[in-house]
Tab-separated table of C-alpha atoms and ligand atoms in Angstrom:
chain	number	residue	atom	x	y	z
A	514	UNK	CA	0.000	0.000	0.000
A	515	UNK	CA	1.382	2.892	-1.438
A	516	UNK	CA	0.421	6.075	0.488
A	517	UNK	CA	1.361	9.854	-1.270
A	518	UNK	CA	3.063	12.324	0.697
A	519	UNK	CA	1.757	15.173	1.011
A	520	UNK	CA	4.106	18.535	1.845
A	521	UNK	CA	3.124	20.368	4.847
A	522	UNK	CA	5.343	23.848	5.553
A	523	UNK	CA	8.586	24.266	5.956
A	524	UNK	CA	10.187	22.786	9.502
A	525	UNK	CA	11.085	26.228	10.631
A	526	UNK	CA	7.602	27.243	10.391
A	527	UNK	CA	7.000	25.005	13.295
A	528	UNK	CA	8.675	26.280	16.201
A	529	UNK	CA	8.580	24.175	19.965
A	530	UNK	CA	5.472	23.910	21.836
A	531	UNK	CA	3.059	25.345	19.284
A	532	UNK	CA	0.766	24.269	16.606
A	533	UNK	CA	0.348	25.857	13.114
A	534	UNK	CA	-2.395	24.831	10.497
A	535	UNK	CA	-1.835	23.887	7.310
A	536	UNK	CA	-5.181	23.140	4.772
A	537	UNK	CA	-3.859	20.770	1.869
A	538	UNK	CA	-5.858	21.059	-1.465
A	539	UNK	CA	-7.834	17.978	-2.240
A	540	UNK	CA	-7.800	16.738	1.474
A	541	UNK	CA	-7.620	17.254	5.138
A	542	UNK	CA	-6.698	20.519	7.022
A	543	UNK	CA	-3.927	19.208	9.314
A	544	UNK	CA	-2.294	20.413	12.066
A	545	UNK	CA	0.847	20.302	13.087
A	546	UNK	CA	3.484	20.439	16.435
A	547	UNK	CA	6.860	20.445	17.091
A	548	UNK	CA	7.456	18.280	20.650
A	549	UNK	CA	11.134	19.211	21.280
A	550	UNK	CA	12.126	18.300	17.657
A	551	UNK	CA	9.861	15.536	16.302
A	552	UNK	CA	7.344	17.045	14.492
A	553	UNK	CA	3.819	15.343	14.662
A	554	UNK	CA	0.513	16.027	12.479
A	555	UNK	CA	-3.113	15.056	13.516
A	556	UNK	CA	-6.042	16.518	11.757
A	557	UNK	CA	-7.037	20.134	12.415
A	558	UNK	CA	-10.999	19.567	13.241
A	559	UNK	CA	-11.576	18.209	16.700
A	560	UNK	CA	-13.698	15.124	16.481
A	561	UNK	CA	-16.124	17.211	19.238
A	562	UNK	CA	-17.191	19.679	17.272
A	563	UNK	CA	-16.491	22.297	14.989
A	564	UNK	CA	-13.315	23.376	16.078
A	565	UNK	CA	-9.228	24.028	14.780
A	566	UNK	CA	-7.511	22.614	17.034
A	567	UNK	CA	-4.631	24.986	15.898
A	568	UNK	CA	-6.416	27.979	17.555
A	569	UNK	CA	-6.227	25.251	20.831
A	570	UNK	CA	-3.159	25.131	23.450
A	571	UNK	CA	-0.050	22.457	23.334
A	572	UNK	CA	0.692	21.385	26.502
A	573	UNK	CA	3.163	19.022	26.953
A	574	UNK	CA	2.693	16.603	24.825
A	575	UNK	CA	-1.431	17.519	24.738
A	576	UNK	CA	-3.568	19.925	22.389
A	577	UNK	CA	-6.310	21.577	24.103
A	578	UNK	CA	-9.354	22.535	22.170
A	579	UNK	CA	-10.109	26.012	21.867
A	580	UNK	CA	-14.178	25.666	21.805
A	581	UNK	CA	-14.881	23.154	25.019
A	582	UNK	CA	-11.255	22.368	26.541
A	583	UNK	CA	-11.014	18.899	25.071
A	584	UNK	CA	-7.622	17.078	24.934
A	585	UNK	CA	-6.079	14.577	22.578
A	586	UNK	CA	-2.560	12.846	22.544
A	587	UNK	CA	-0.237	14.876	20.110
A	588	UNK	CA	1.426	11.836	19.006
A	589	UNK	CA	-1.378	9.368	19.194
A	590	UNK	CA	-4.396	11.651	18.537
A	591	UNK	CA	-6.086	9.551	21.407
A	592	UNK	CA	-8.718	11.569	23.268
A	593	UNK	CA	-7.037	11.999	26.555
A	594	UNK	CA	-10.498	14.517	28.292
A	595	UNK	CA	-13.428	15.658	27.754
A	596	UNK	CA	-15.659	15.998	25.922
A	597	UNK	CA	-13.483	14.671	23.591
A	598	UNK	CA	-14.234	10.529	23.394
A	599	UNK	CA	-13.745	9.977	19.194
A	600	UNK	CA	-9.730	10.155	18.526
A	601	UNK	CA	-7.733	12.256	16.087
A	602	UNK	CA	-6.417	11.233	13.291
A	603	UNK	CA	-2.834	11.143	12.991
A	604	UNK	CA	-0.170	11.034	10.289
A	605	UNK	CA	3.389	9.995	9.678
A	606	UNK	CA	5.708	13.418	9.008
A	607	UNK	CA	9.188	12.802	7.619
A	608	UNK	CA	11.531	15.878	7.495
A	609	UNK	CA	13.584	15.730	4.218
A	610	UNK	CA	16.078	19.035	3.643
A	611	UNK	CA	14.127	21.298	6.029
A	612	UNK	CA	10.801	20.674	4.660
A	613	UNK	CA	8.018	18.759	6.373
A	614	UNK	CA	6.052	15.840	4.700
A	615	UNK	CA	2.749	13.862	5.661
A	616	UNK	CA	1.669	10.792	4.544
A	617	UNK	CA	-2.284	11.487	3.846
A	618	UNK	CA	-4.121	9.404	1.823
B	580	FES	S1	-15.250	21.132	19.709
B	580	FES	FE1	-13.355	20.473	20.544
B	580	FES	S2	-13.864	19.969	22.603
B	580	FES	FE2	-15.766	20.545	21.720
């Protein structure tokens, strides 16, 4: 199974302990965190509502929602608190000469 990869942003975009959006044409609206170094990317929309989870809060290794205070696991987009129950999605990034990749089908 052959999944595309899908460029993000540029690493440096990305700085530690914060979350930036990036909407890919054709597909998902992802977002994306830097936990000291390793870069992770879950989808954008919380799966409580309505939400971009890149207006939320990193903490630690957590995103916050910004609409009901929901968490999720950064790296395994598991719903770690309420209201959240449903987890995120989550997809591989590589980092290949400064520029950050996803694999999204
Ligand atoms: S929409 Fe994210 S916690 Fe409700």
């Amino acid at each position: 199974l052959n999944v595309p990869k899908r460029f993000l942003c540029p690493s440096a975009h990305v700085v530690p302990e914060t979350v930036v959006r990036v909407d890919l044409q054709d597909g998902p609206s992802i977002a994306i965190y830097n936990l000291d170094g390793s870069y992770f990317a879950t989808d954008n929309l919380c799966t409580h509502g309505d939400a971009s989870l890149a207006e939320g809060v990193v903490d630690g290794d957590t995103i916050m929602c910004p609409f009901h205070g929901g968490t999720f696991d950064i790296r395994t987009g598991e719903a770690t608190g309420p209201p959240c129950i449903v987890p995120l999605r989550t997809y591989p990034v590589t980092l290949e000469d400064g520029q950050l990749f996803a694999e999204v089908e």
